[in-house]
Structures are given as structure tokens and as C-alpha cells.
Amino acid sequence: MSTTTTLSIPLNIIFFHQIQTTPTSSFSQFPQTVTFSRRKTVVKTACSSSQQNPQQQQKQYKKKKELNNNANETDFEAEKGYDPVGFLVKRGVSHKLFAQFLRERYKALKDLKDEILKRHMNFKEMASGFELLGMHRHPEHRVDYMEWAPGARYCAITADFNGWSPTENCAREHYFGHDDYGYWFIVLEDKLREGEEADELYFQQYNYVDDYDKGDSGVTVEELFKKANDEYWQPGEDRYLKNHFEVPAKLYEQMFGPNGPQTMEELGDIPDAETRYKEWAAKNGPSPYAVIDDGKNYDIFNVKVDPEWQERIRALEPPIAYWLETRKGRKAWLKKYMPGIPHGSKYRVYFNTPNGPLERVPAWATYVQPELDGRQAYAIHWEPPPEDAYKWKNGSPKVPKSLRIYEAHIGISGSEPKISSFNDFTDKVLPYIKEAGYNAIQLIGVVEHKDYFTVGYRVTNFYATSSRYGTPDDFKRLVDEAHGLGLLVFMEIVHSYAAADEMVGLSMFDGSNDCFFHSGKRGQHKFWGTRMFKYGDLDVLHFLLSNLNWWVEEYQIDGFQFHSLSSMIYTHNGFASFTGDLEEYSNQYVDKDALLYLIMANEILHVLHPNIVTIAEDATYYPGLCEPTSQGGLGFDYYVNLSAPEMWSTFLETVPDHEWSMTKIVNTLISKREYANKMLLYAENHNQSISGRRSFAEALFGEIDEHSEDYKESLLRGSSLHKMIRLITLTIGGRAYMNFMGNEFGHPKSVEFPSPSNDFSYSLANRQWDLLEKDGIHCDLFTFDKDMMKLDEKERVLSRAFPTFHHVNDSSMVISYVRGPLLFIFNFHPTDSYDSYAVGVEEAGEYQLILNTDEIKYAGQGILKEDQYFQRTISRRVDGHRNCIEVQLPSRTAQVNSLLPLLHFLFTFYVSLINEVT
């Protein structure tokens, strides 16, 4: 048995750990084992994504210790009650191949988690890469930069502050500058001001937030260290700190005697450890306290110590508090140093690769200026002084039971033909959204992208807000003000693919084709020209999972809609025909690694941020999207019903009004009844307004000639269908509803982003908010939309149980259903009105009309009068129910009736009897 020391030659020894408890006591050995792992460790510098005050940093050690103790107690690996096919059993689905796929996927998930925990302390650390990677200020008067580029041979920072030199700020050689996983580390030291001397302590720390700190008090380092040692050590325990060579000397004397060899030549050949131990044991007897080692790098050393002493030492907190006593304030730092990389500096990362040198915008950059007017892209160092940094004022609102989401794009949110800003949106649009009655906003195109006309879907810099809208602090203000108004803030996140740009994006980032993405055809989207992530790579997972956590930690985002999951789940990117057979979701075209990423994303997000909301956008409706991960699902909170807007578009564009199928409307809107409470519905979102297609308002009103004879009739048709489509979509489905900016008032034009095809015109890349300032159809439609949102807020429509359908008649084109105490009746017939249409209801009583699409204030005809707003039930079996009500139904109208409380019904009935008698 042999061991290897850090010397250049092997030295084999037997070590007896002996401790003198007091200056006068004899050496003694203690029967308690402590284990030390011989794994190679990588030292990392702890940096935060934002500046912390001293009190927060002072608690850092305690938080890390608690995190380590509880790392294995989180429910990331909830073995109890974990059933890989649980949701199939729950739904009564039997499919042998898919069940086997789920079991194999669960095994792969366990293996993936094991691999992650070999590299990271816990899953929180796995999802917190932004604390180390990128550019971060370190307390020891420097800025640290870390980047992942496994294909590079050399790494440096080129910037305006070093004249774009590729040699001045570079990574050091060997393990001082990079590790075996391809992570590069560069230190940018702050520069001493003229006439200033370097700090006495090489580890001198500074507080960059407060002007003064404890180190400015004048207490010397020697005094602090003495105070710390006096408190930390018992008498005699610091013996080996003061006498570093005592233990080696004692060992040497044990091995070679008092007159042992003094040179390597005198040392000669040393027998191996096992031989020497046997010789020693023959003289002294076997010892249970010897360190035995097989010479392998994973051996465990067993050292005997006093158990009481061990428990006392373990209970002690490291004397970090005394270390922080040396930290000085911001004024002392500014007096002595100039920032190594000033706020606002422009920089790029330089790599030397097997294919030659190249420059890239850092992958973890948080503020980026893309290529513009032929200028090369660069990152911007964002480190404003404390007095200018944004300070949060509001916390996130409580997540409501029902979501009314207003989807918006910052750039087109203004009325002028230009790119709008974060501040414009905050000042003008947020109050409007609050007035309109929505309780959440969903922003698209926020993450940095080079080409504006891509609407933000070809992301180039995943950690940066788009600089064309403003600064990172401007976006923080937007989120903060939205929270102050009681609005949740969601983002559409694009992790299903990335832009193929090389200079500013991630493609060929380190010169290799497979750094972040698959190589070959697998790494290219079949139709969109984008790059496909390599989800099976731990470092790519580290990047993507950290990205999700970054938006929550840095910008207090409340939720994500995951864009185009079908692009990532399948190697054919979702461009295949689906029959609904479960085999299609488990065959060779399914990317299991992508599914594992989605499971990990949902588990980590919901553990770290319990109030987070995740929404899945998947055109293939992958089985188990919104099932718990412990039951074999993917763990999303909601899924988007993408069939509904397609149905409405088809009806409006190609199907005559009298041929609309009521059965198809109902079946499409409630396509997956078992997941109704997880469904997000919308009549139209940005796809109908942006993706080269016509919005509903454009289809309904766009071809109306104001001077034609049937102008009023066409206008009435358009406004009636616009209201009815939205009302049935809101009230028939799940607990979430979404609307794209401007569609609520029938914006007359779709969006067209500036591009070569329109000579880069901004004329259609805006919203015509001025239409609401004058009376007319748009103002009336907005009034109806507001009252529709108030209906949900007051009556809790979306949060109620799934509706009961009483009447779906394709001949009369009438749909009726009950949700809670509310009765919804829709007459889609283009010409037929009904004076006394009987609809079955279960409960007897009186119904009050509380929302009528035909009111004049909603651009209707006002056919129903106020005396018709109350209807009593009739004891007659209709639609399989014991009672019914007979209502007047004008063509293309909808009404919402509320069952009045029994006491109110009895009172009105009694009053009516008295009136009849008198």
C-alpha cells in the first residue's frame, strides 16, 4: 500500500495523528474516525449577480451551510410516491410501449441527476451559474470573468479599456486559467490611483455599496486576528498553527530516528509502506490508528480524533465575522482604485481555436449591443454606482386562481412608427392594461435578438434584455411598476432553438460546431434555419437552467411560457402528422434529453420559486404536459390550446357563417376535458396579428366599404362575432385566458415589422391607441372587453368547475352551458332570431341577465329591454333537465344569466303576487 504526496517523488509513510490537549499533557490517541476525500477539487470564486450589502454577505456562509445540510431533503428526488406511469394509471390509459418509455425516461432522469450531483453541490447551484459565469465584481477590488468554451485554446477579454488588445487581459496558463471542463477564468484587477500604495492584505475586501464599513474604523489586522484566534481556539489547540513544522518533524523522527538522513542521497531507497508497517507492527503490535491507503486517488483517510473535541469544532462557525471586520467602504475603494472595467465599457471575448482566432459576444453577457449599421456587436458592462442602480419597491402579487393575461410586444406598443421603449411601455401601456381588467402581462421578444423582424424568436443573447428597448434597469422598473399595479409578469422564453448567428449568438461559439448545439443535420431546424440545443450535455443544461433562474432572481419574473416545445421534443421539429397514437410520443423521433430538460426545469423552478407559473406551448399536446413530474408528467402548470385560434381563423376566413358547426366549436374549445383546469385559451394571439396573417378585426372589418349599402349590417356582423368569439373562448374552458395587445378593441391592422420586403418601414409596427379616444366601434369593443374581464373578476368564472353543457344545436346554431350559478347562451345564427327559446336548467328560480353582447354601449342593437332582463324558470323538462327558461335570442348575440339567490327569488315572487291581487 502506498500514498503519493504533492512532492515530485513518491514518499511512503505511516502517519499517527497525535494531539496535545494542554502544554503539559502527553501525546494521546483518540477513538473517533473523520473521513477526508482525496478527490481533486476546483476552487471557485463566489460572485453574485448583483451587488450585496455587507449584512447580506455576512450571512452568506450560514446560508450555504444550511443549503448543504438541506440539499438532499428537497423534493427534487421524491422517491416516495413516485410512479413513472402514474398519470396513465390515473387516466385509465393502457399502452405498453409508452409506459415502457416513461419508465426508461425515469431511469434516465435519475442517472442525469446523479451526474449533475457529481459536478455540483446541489440542484440550486446547478441552476445558479450566473453567480459565477460572466462578468462579476469581486470583493477583493477586482472583476472576475468566467466563460465556457471547451473548444478554445486561449481566452482573453478585448475591450475599449484595453485598446481591444487580445493579450492584456487573458486567462493564465494551466489550471489557474481554465479547468478540464472548458471553463475559462480571467481576473481584471482594479488599477491603483497615482500615489496610492497596494493594500497591506492581499485579501483586502471592499464594500462597493456603502460609503463606509467596519474596516474604516482603524482597527489593525493583527488585533482582529488575535481576537479571532482567542475566541476560536481553546488553550493549546493553536499549537500547530504557531509551530508549522512540529508535526512533520515528529513524523520524520519516528521514521528515521533523531539522526536521520539530511539529503536525498542519504535517504536512499525506502521500503514500501506495507513492508514498513509490518515491521513496525511486529515490534509494537497492530495499531487501529494508522492511516492505510491503497494509493488510489479516491482513497479515504481514517484519522482518529477526540469525539468531544470534534463536536466542539464542528459546532463552531468559521470566524468570517472577524474577517469582515477588515472590509472597507466604497469611499476607501474609490480613493485607492480605479475600476478595472468601468461601468458602460464595451467588450468581447477573444478565443484562439484550432481553426484560428475569433471574437464573440460573451454567452453570459447581461447587456448587449447587437450588430447595427455595420458595426460589430459587443457586450456592455453594466455596473452602475449604488446611487444610480435601480432599487425595487414592490413585491410580486399573489398568483390568482384565474389568469387573465395581456400579451404584449414592447417594440410595437407605441402609436408612433418607431421602436417603443421599456419606459414608454411602463408609463403608457401598463396603466391601460390595469384599467382593462387583466391581472397578468406576458411579454414577447424581450430577450436580446439581432434581427428586429424576427419578433424576438431568434435569440442571440439569452441573459440580456434587448438593448433596443432600454437598459436592464429600465426593464426592472417595468416589472416593478407592473407588480405595484397588481400585475404578474410572464415572459415567453425560447429554449427550443437559438439564432444561427455566430458573432453575436452562440453558434460556433468556441470555433466548434457542437459547443451548445448538435452537429450535422440534427443541429439545424428543418425549416427555420435556427440551431438546436444539445440538451444531453450537462454544461448546456447548466446554461439553460441557470437562464430560467436568472430571469426570476434578477428581474423578479413571475412565470414563463415555453415557446414551441414541439421543435425541441422531436427530431423532426414537430413537422409530422399525428394521429394521437401514444407510440408517436415515444418512438425514435422523440428527443428524450429534451424531455428530461423540461422535467428538470419545472422541478427546479417550482422548488426554488414555489409561486412560479410555467406554461407549455406544444402543438402536439405531448401526453402528461401538466401532470406532476412525480407521476410521469412534465410538470407544467398550464398548456396552451392552440387549436382554438386556428378554428376561429378558419371559420372567419373560409367558412360561410351559416355553416359554422356548433359541435366543432365546443369540441375544439374543450378538446381535453380531463385537463380543463390546466388549459390556457385565447381567441387570437400574436400569431394571428404578426406572422403574416390577418387579425380577426382585419378579417371582420377590413373589407367593409363605408359607402356601401350594407355597411351597417357588415359592421354589426363584425362587432357581434368579435364579442361572441371572445366571450365563449373566455368562459368555456380552463382557468387562464390570453389576449394580444390591441385585439381587445379590434385593432384594424395586423403587424408588419420593418424588413427588406417593406423597405424597413415602421408604419405597421405599432398600435393605434388613438382609436380609443373617439366614439365608435373600437371604443365600444373595448368597453365590452372590460366588462368581460369584470365578469370574471366578480363572478370568478374561470376558477369555477368545468361547465355543464345543456344545449348544443347545429340546426338552430345555439350553444348553452352552465358554469357555477351562471347560464351562458350563444346564438351564432346569422339571420334567425328566437322570441322564446327554451333552454333546460336544473335549478328552479329566477335568472338575471348580467351581460348582453347586444347592448348599444357594446355596438349592438339593444333589442332586449330592461324588463326582459329577469326570467323565471318553467317546470318543464327540456334538454334532459327538470326546468327551463324561455329567453329571447336575437341573431348573433350572446347573454350571461345569473341564478339569483333563493331569498331574492321568494321576495320578488311575493311582491308579484301582491301586485296581481291589488
PDB file of N, CA and C in Angstrom, residues 46-103:
ATOM      1  N   ALA A  46     -16.573  32.960  -5.350  1.00  0.00           N
ATOM      2  CA  ALA A  46     -18.002  33.237  -5.174  1.00  0.00           C
ATOM      3  C   ALA A  46     -18.302  34.660  -5.564  1.00  0.00           C
ATOM      4  N   CYS A  47     -19.139  34.825  -6.553  1.00  0.00           N
ATOM      5  CA  CYS A  47     -19.540  36.148  -7.005  1.00  0.00           C
ATOM      6  C   CYS A  47     -21.053  36.188  -7.068  1.00  0.00           C
ATOM      7  N   SER A  48     -21.629  37.349  -6.927  1.00  0.00           N
ATOM      8  CA  SER A  48     -23.071  37.474  -7.006  1.00  0.00           C
ATOM      9  C   SER A  48     -23.444  38.208  -8.266  1.00  0.00           C
ATOM     10  N   SER A  49     -24.709  37.992  -8.703  1.00  0.00           N
ATOM     11  CA  SER A  49     -25.166  38.641  -9.926  1.00  0.00           C
ATOM     12  C   SER A  49     -25.453  40.112  -9.706  1.00  0.00           C
ATOM     13  N   SER A  50     -25.622  40.512  -8.501  1.00  0.00           N
ATOM     14  CA  SER A  50     -25.833  41.915  -8.206  1.00  0.00           C
ATOM     15  C   SER A  50     -25.118  42.252  -6.914  1.00  0.00           C
ATOM     16  N   GLN A  51     -24.881  43.526  -6.675  1.00  0.00           N
ATOM     17  CA  GLN A  51     -24.112  43.924  -5.513  1.00  0.00           C
ATOM     18  C   GLN A  51     -24.899  43.663  -4.245  1.00  0.00           C
ATOM     19  N   GLN A  52     -24.222  43.129  -3.229  1.00  0.00           N
ATOM     20  CA  GLN A  52     -24.848  42.850  -1.952  1.00  0.00           C
ATOM     21  C   GLN A  52     -24.294  43.791  -0.907  1.00  0.00           C
ATOM     22  N   ASN A  53     -25.125  44.088   0.081  1.00  0.00           N
ATOM     23  CA  ASN A  53     -24.621  44.890   1.180  1.00  0.00           C
ATOM     24  C   ASN A  53     -23.868  43.990   2.155  1.00  0.00           C
ATOM     25  N   PRO A  54     -23.117  44.547   3.065  1.00  0.00           N
ATOM     26  CA  PRO A  54     -22.281  43.737   3.967  1.00  0.00           C
ATOM     27  C   PRO A  54     -23.101  42.763   4.807  1.00  0.00           C
ATOM     28  N   GLN A  55     -24.306  43.175   5.237  1.00  0.00           N
ATOM     29  CA  GLN A  55     -25.096  42.278   6.056  1.00  0.00           C
ATOM     30  C   GLN A  55     -25.470  41.012   5.291  1.00  0.00           C
ATOM     31  N   GLN A  56     -25.786  41.177   3.985  1.00  0.00           N
ATOM     32  CA  GLN A  56     -26.129  40.004   3.189  1.00  0.00           C
ATOM     33  C   GLN A  56     -24.922  39.101   3.017  1.00  0.00           C
ATOM     34  N   GLN A  57     -23.762  39.674   2.753  1.00  0.00           N
ATOM     35  CA  GLN A  57     -22.564  38.863   2.578  1.00  0.00           C
ATOM     36  C   GLN A  57     -22.152  38.205   3.882  1.00  0.00           C
ATOM     37  N   GLN A  58     -22.442  38.866   5.008  1.00  0.00           N
ATOM     38  CA  GLN A  58     -22.062  38.307   6.306  1.00  0.00           C
ATOM     39  C   GLN A  58     -22.848  37.030   6.591  1.00  0.00           C
ATOM     40  N   LYS A  59     -24.066  36.934   6.029  1.00  0.00           N
ATOM     41  CA  LYS A  59     -24.901  35.753   6.238  1.00  0.00           C
ATOM     42  C   LYS A  59     -24.627  34.665   5.203  1.00  0.00           C
ATOM     43  N   GLN A  60     -23.718  34.941   4.261  1.00  0.00           N
ATOM     44  CA  GLN A  60     -23.520  34.019   3.142  1.00  0.00           C
ATOM     45  C   GLN A  60     -23.080  32.641   3.609  1.00  0.00           C
ATOM     46  N   TYR A  61     -22.154  32.588   4.541  1.00  0.00           N
ATOM     47  CA  TYR A  61     -21.659  31.285   4.997  1.00  0.00           C
ATOM     48  C   TYR A  61     -22.772  30.470   5.635  1.00  0.00           C
ATOM     49  N   LYS A  62     -23.561  31.110   6.514  1.00  0.00           N
ATOM     50  CA  LYS A  62     -24.623  30.381   7.196  1.00  0.00           C
ATOM     51  C   LYS A  62     -25.649  29.857   6.208  1.00  0.00           C
ATOM     52  N   LYS A  63     -25.995  30.663   5.185  1.00  0.00           N
ATOM     53  CA  LYS A  63     -26.955  30.210   4.187  1.00  0.00           C
ATOM     54  C   LYS A  63     -26.416  29.023   3.420  1.00  0.00           C
ATOM     55  N   LYS A  64     -25.128  29.084   3.062  1.00  0.00           N
ATOM     56  CA  LYS A  64     -24.537  27.969   2.316  1.00  0.00           C
ATOM     57  C   LYS A  64     -24.515  26.701   3.156  1.00  0.00           C
ATOM     58  N   LYS A  65     -24.240  26.857   4.453  1.00  0.00           N
ATOM     59  CA  LYS A  65     -24.199  25.681   5.311  1.00  0.00           C
ATOM     60  C   LYS A  65     -25.576  25.054   5.419  1.00  0.00           C
ATOM     61  N   GLU A  66     -26.617  25.901   5.598  1.00  0.00           N
ATOM     62  CA  GLU A  66     -27.976  25.376   5.667  1.00  0.00           C
ATOM     63  C   GLU A  66     -28.352  24.705   4.356  1.00  0.00           C
ATOM     64  N   LEU A  67     -27.922  25.308   3.236  1.00  0.00           N
ATOM     65  CA  LEU A  67     -28.230  24.742   1.935  1.00  0.00           C
ATOM     66  C   LEU A  67     -27.584  23.382   1.766  1.00  0.00           C
ATOM     67  N   ASN A  68     -26.334  23.257   2.226  1.00  0.00           N
ATOM     68  CA  ASN A  68     -25.654  21.965   2.123  1.00  0.00           C
ATOM     69  C   ASN A  68     -26.374  20.910   2.956  1.00  0.00           C
ATOM     70  N   ASN A  69     -26.819  21.302   4.164  1.00  0.00           N
ATOM     71  CA  ASN A  69     -27.475  20.342   5.039  1.00  0.00           C
ATOM     72  C   ASN A  69     -28.817  19.883   4.472  1.00  0.00           C
ATOM     73  N   ASN A  70     -29.486  20.815   3.761  1.00  0.00           N
ATOM     74  CA  ASN A  70     -30.824  20.504   3.270  1.00  0.00           C
ATOM     75  C   ASN A  70     -30.852  20.107   1.806  1.00  0.00           C
ATOM     76  N   ALA A  71     -29.680  20.027   1.171  1.00  0.00           N
ATOM     77  CA  ALA A  71     -29.641  19.784  -0.273  1.00  0.00           C
ATOM     78  C   ALA A  71     -30.330  18.496  -0.653  1.00  0.00           C
ATOM     79  N   ASN A  72     -30.165  17.486   0.176  1.00  0.00           N
ATOM     80  CA  ASN A  72     -30.751  16.189  -0.151  1.00  0.00           C
ATOM     81  C   ASN A  72     -32.166  16.037   0.395  1.00  0.00           C
ATOM     82  N   GLU A  73     -32.682  17.088   1.075  1.00  0.00           N
ATOM     83  CA  GLU A  73     -34.011  16.999   1.651  1.00  0.00           C
ATOM     84  C   GLU A  73     -35.061  17.644   0.766  1.00  0.00           C
ATOM     85  N   THR A  74     -34.647  18.269  -0.328  1.00  0.00           N
ATOM     86  CA  THR A  74     -35.610  18.881  -1.234  1.00  0.00           C
ATOM     87  C   THR A  74     -36.356  17.798  -1.977  1.00  0.00           C
ATOM     88  N   ASP A  75     -37.455  18.203  -2.606  1.00  0.00           N
ATOM     89  CA  ASP A  75     -38.272  17.206  -3.296  1.00  0.00           C
ATOM     90  C   ASP A  75     -37.895  17.079  -4.758  1.00  0.00           C
ATOM     91  N   PHE A  76     -36.612  17.365  -5.102  1.00  0.00           N
ATOM     92  CA  PHE A  76     -36.189  17.091  -6.470  1.00  0.00           C
ATOM     93  C   PHE A  76     -36.295  15.589  -6.746  1.00  0.00           C
ATOM     94  N   GLU A  77     -36.013  14.774  -5.768  1.00  0.00           N
ATOM     95  CA  GLU A  77     -35.992  13.319  -5.954  1.00  0.00           C
ATOM     96  C   GLU A  77     -36.978  12.712  -4.975  1.00  0.00           C
ATOM     97  N   ALA A  78     -38.251  12.947  -5.224  1.00  0.00           N
ATOM     98  CA  ALA A  78     -39.286  12.484  -4.302  1.00  0.00           C
ATOM     99  C   ALA A  78     -39.578  11.022  -4.568  1.00  0.00           C
ATOM    100  N   GLU A  79     -38.733  10.147  -4.000  1.00  0.00           N
ATOM    101  CA  GLU A  79     -38.882   8.727  -4.271  1.00  0.00           C
ATOM    102  C   GLU A  79     -40.198   8.187  -3.734  1.00  0.00           C
ATOM    103  N   LYS A  80     -40.627   8.696  -2.574  1.00  0.00           N
ATOM    104  CA  LYS A  80     -41.882   8.221  -2.026  1.00  0.00           C
ATOM    105  C   LYS A  80     -43.027   8.719  -2.898  1.00  0.00           C
ATOM    106  N   GLY A  81     -43.838   7.793  -3.344  1.00  0.00           N
ATOM    107  CA  GLY A  81     -44.980   8.157  -4.171  1.00  0.00           C
ATOM    108  C   GLY A  81     -44.632   8.469  -5.605  1.00  0.00           C
ATOM    109  N   TYR A  82     -43.392   8.197  -6.018  1.00  0.00           N
ATOM    110  CA  TYR A  82     -43.011   8.476  -7.396  1.00  0.00           C
ATOM    111  C   TYR A  82     -43.405   7.279  -8.259  1.00  0.00           C
ATOM    112  N   ASP A  83     -44.222   7.549  -9.255  1.00  0.00           N
ATOM    113  CA  ASP A  83     -44.677   6.496 -10.161  1.00  0.00           C
ATOM    114  C   ASP A  83     -44.469   6.982 -11.590  1.00  0.00           C
ATOM    115  N   PRO A  84     -43.529   6.418 -12.321  1.00  0.00           N
ATOM    116  CA  PRO A  84     -43.231   6.900 -13.689  1.00  0.00           C
ATOM    117  C   PRO A  84     -44.428   6.829 -14.630  1.00  0.00           C
ATOM    118  N   VAL A  85     -45.388   5.964 -14.346  1.00  0.00           N
ATOM    119  CA  VAL A  85     -46.568   5.837 -15.206  1.00  0.00           C
ATOM    120  C   VAL A  85     -47.836   6.205 -14.438  1.00  0.00           C
ATOM    121  N   GLY A  86     -47.682   6.996 -13.401  1.00  0.00           N
ATOM    122  CA  GLY A  86     -48.803   7.322 -12.525  1.00  0.00           C
ATOM    123  C   GLY A  86     -49.962   7.979 -13.239  1.00  0.00           C
ATOM    124  N   PHE A  87     -49.670   8.928 -14.145  1.00  0.00           N
ATOM    125  CA  PHE A  87     -50.776   9.640 -14.785  1.00  0.00           C
ATOM    126  C   PHE A  87     -51.511   8.740 -15.784  1.00  0.00           C
ATOM    127  N   LEU A  88     -50.826   7.735 -16.337  1.00  0.00           N
ATOM    128  CA  LEU A  88     -51.507   6.783 -17.218  1.00  0.00           C
ATOM    129  C   LEU A  88     -52.504   5.946 -16.424  1.00  0.00           C
ATOM    130  N   VAL A  89     -52.082   5.487 -15.252  1.00  0.00           N
ATOM    131  CA  VAL A  89     -52.979   4.711 -14.392  1.00  0.00           C
ATOM    132  C   VAL A  89     -54.155   5.571 -13.951  1.00  0.00           C
ATOM    133  N   LYS A  90     -53.869   6.815 -13.602  1.00  0.00           N
ATOM    134  CA  LYS A  90     -54.915   7.733 -13.149  1.00  0.00           C
ATOM    135  C   LYS A  90     -55.958   7.961 -14.241  1.00  0.00           C
ATOM    136  N   ARG A  91     -55.494   8.066 -15.494  1.00  0.00           N
ATOM    137  CA  ARG A  91     -56.409   8.311 -16.606  1.00  0.00           C
ATOM    138  C   ARG A  91     -56.979   7.028 -17.196  1.00  0.00           C
ATOM    139  N   GLY A  92     -56.562   5.872 -16.667  1.00  0.00           N
ATOM    140  CA  GLY A  92     -57.062   4.612 -17.176  1.00  0.00           C
ATOM    141  C   GLY A  92     -56.563   4.285 -18.568  1.00  0.00           C
ATOM    142  N   VAL A  93     -55.346   4.735 -18.885  1.00  0.00           N
ATOM    143  CA  VAL A  93     -54.766   4.513 -20.212  1.00  0.00           C
ATOM    144  C   VAL A  93     -53.823   3.320 -20.143  1.00  0.00           C
ATOM    145  N   SER A  94     -53.957   2.407 -21.078  1.00  0.00           N
ATOM    146  CA  SER A  94     -53.087   1.236 -21.137  1.00  0.00           C
ATOM    147  C   SER A  94     -52.359   1.233 -22.480  1.00  0.00           C
ATOM    148  N   HIS A  95     -51.070   1.431 -22.431  1.00  0.00           N
ATOM    149  CA  HIS A  95     -50.254   1.412 -23.646  1.00  0.00           C
ATOM    150  C   HIS A  95     -48.861   0.929 -23.256  1.00  0.00           C
ATOM    151  N   LYS A  96     -48.561  -0.297 -23.613  1.00  0.00           N
ATOM    152  CA  LYS A  96     -47.357  -0.949 -23.135  1.00  0.00           C
ATOM    153  C   LYS A  96     -46.088  -0.213 -23.566  1.00  0.00           C
ATOM    154  N   LEU A  97     -46.013   0.175 -24.838  1.00  0.00           N
ATOM    155  CA  LEU A  97     -44.794   0.820 -25.343  1.00  0.00           C
ATOM    156  C   LEU A  97     -44.563   2.175 -24.687  1.00  0.00           C
ATOM    157  N   PHE A  98     -45.618   2.981 -24.551  1.00  0.00           N
ATOM    158  CA  PHE A  98     -45.444   4.299 -23.951  1.00  0.00           C
ATOM    159  C   PHE A  98     -45.122   4.177 -22.468  1.00  0.00           C
ATOM    160  N   ALA A  99     -45.743   3.222 -21.788  1.00  0.00           N
ATOM    161  CA  ALA A  99     -45.431   3.007 -20.372  1.00  0.00           C
ATOM    162  C   ALA A  99     -43.972   2.599 -20.196  1.00  0.00           C
ATOM    163  N   GLN A 100     -43.486   1.743 -21.081  1.00  0.00           N
ATOM    164  CA  GLN A 100     -42.073   1.356 -21.017  1.00  0.00           C
ATOM    165  C   GLN A 100     -41.174   2.554 -21.279  1.00  0.00           C
ATOM    166  N   PHE A 101     -41.587   3.409 -22.212  1.00  0.00           N
ATOM    167  CA  PHE A 101     -40.815   4.632 -22.499  1.00  0.00           C
ATOM    168  C   PHE A 101     -40.746   5.521 -21.264  1.00  0.00           C
ATOM    169  N   LEU A 102     -41.857   5.670 -20.546  1.00  0.00           N
ATOM    170  CA  LEU A 102     -41.870   6.510 -19.350  1.00  0.00           C
ATOM    171  C   LEU A 102     -40.955   5.938 -18.269  1.00  0.00           C
ATOM    172  N   ARG A 103     -40.943   4.618 -18.128  1.00  0.00           N
ATOM    173  CA  ARG A 103     -40.067   4.003 -17.129  1.00  0.00           C
ATOM    174  C   ARG A 103     -38.602   4.206 -17.502  1.00  0.00           C
TER     175      ARG A 103
END
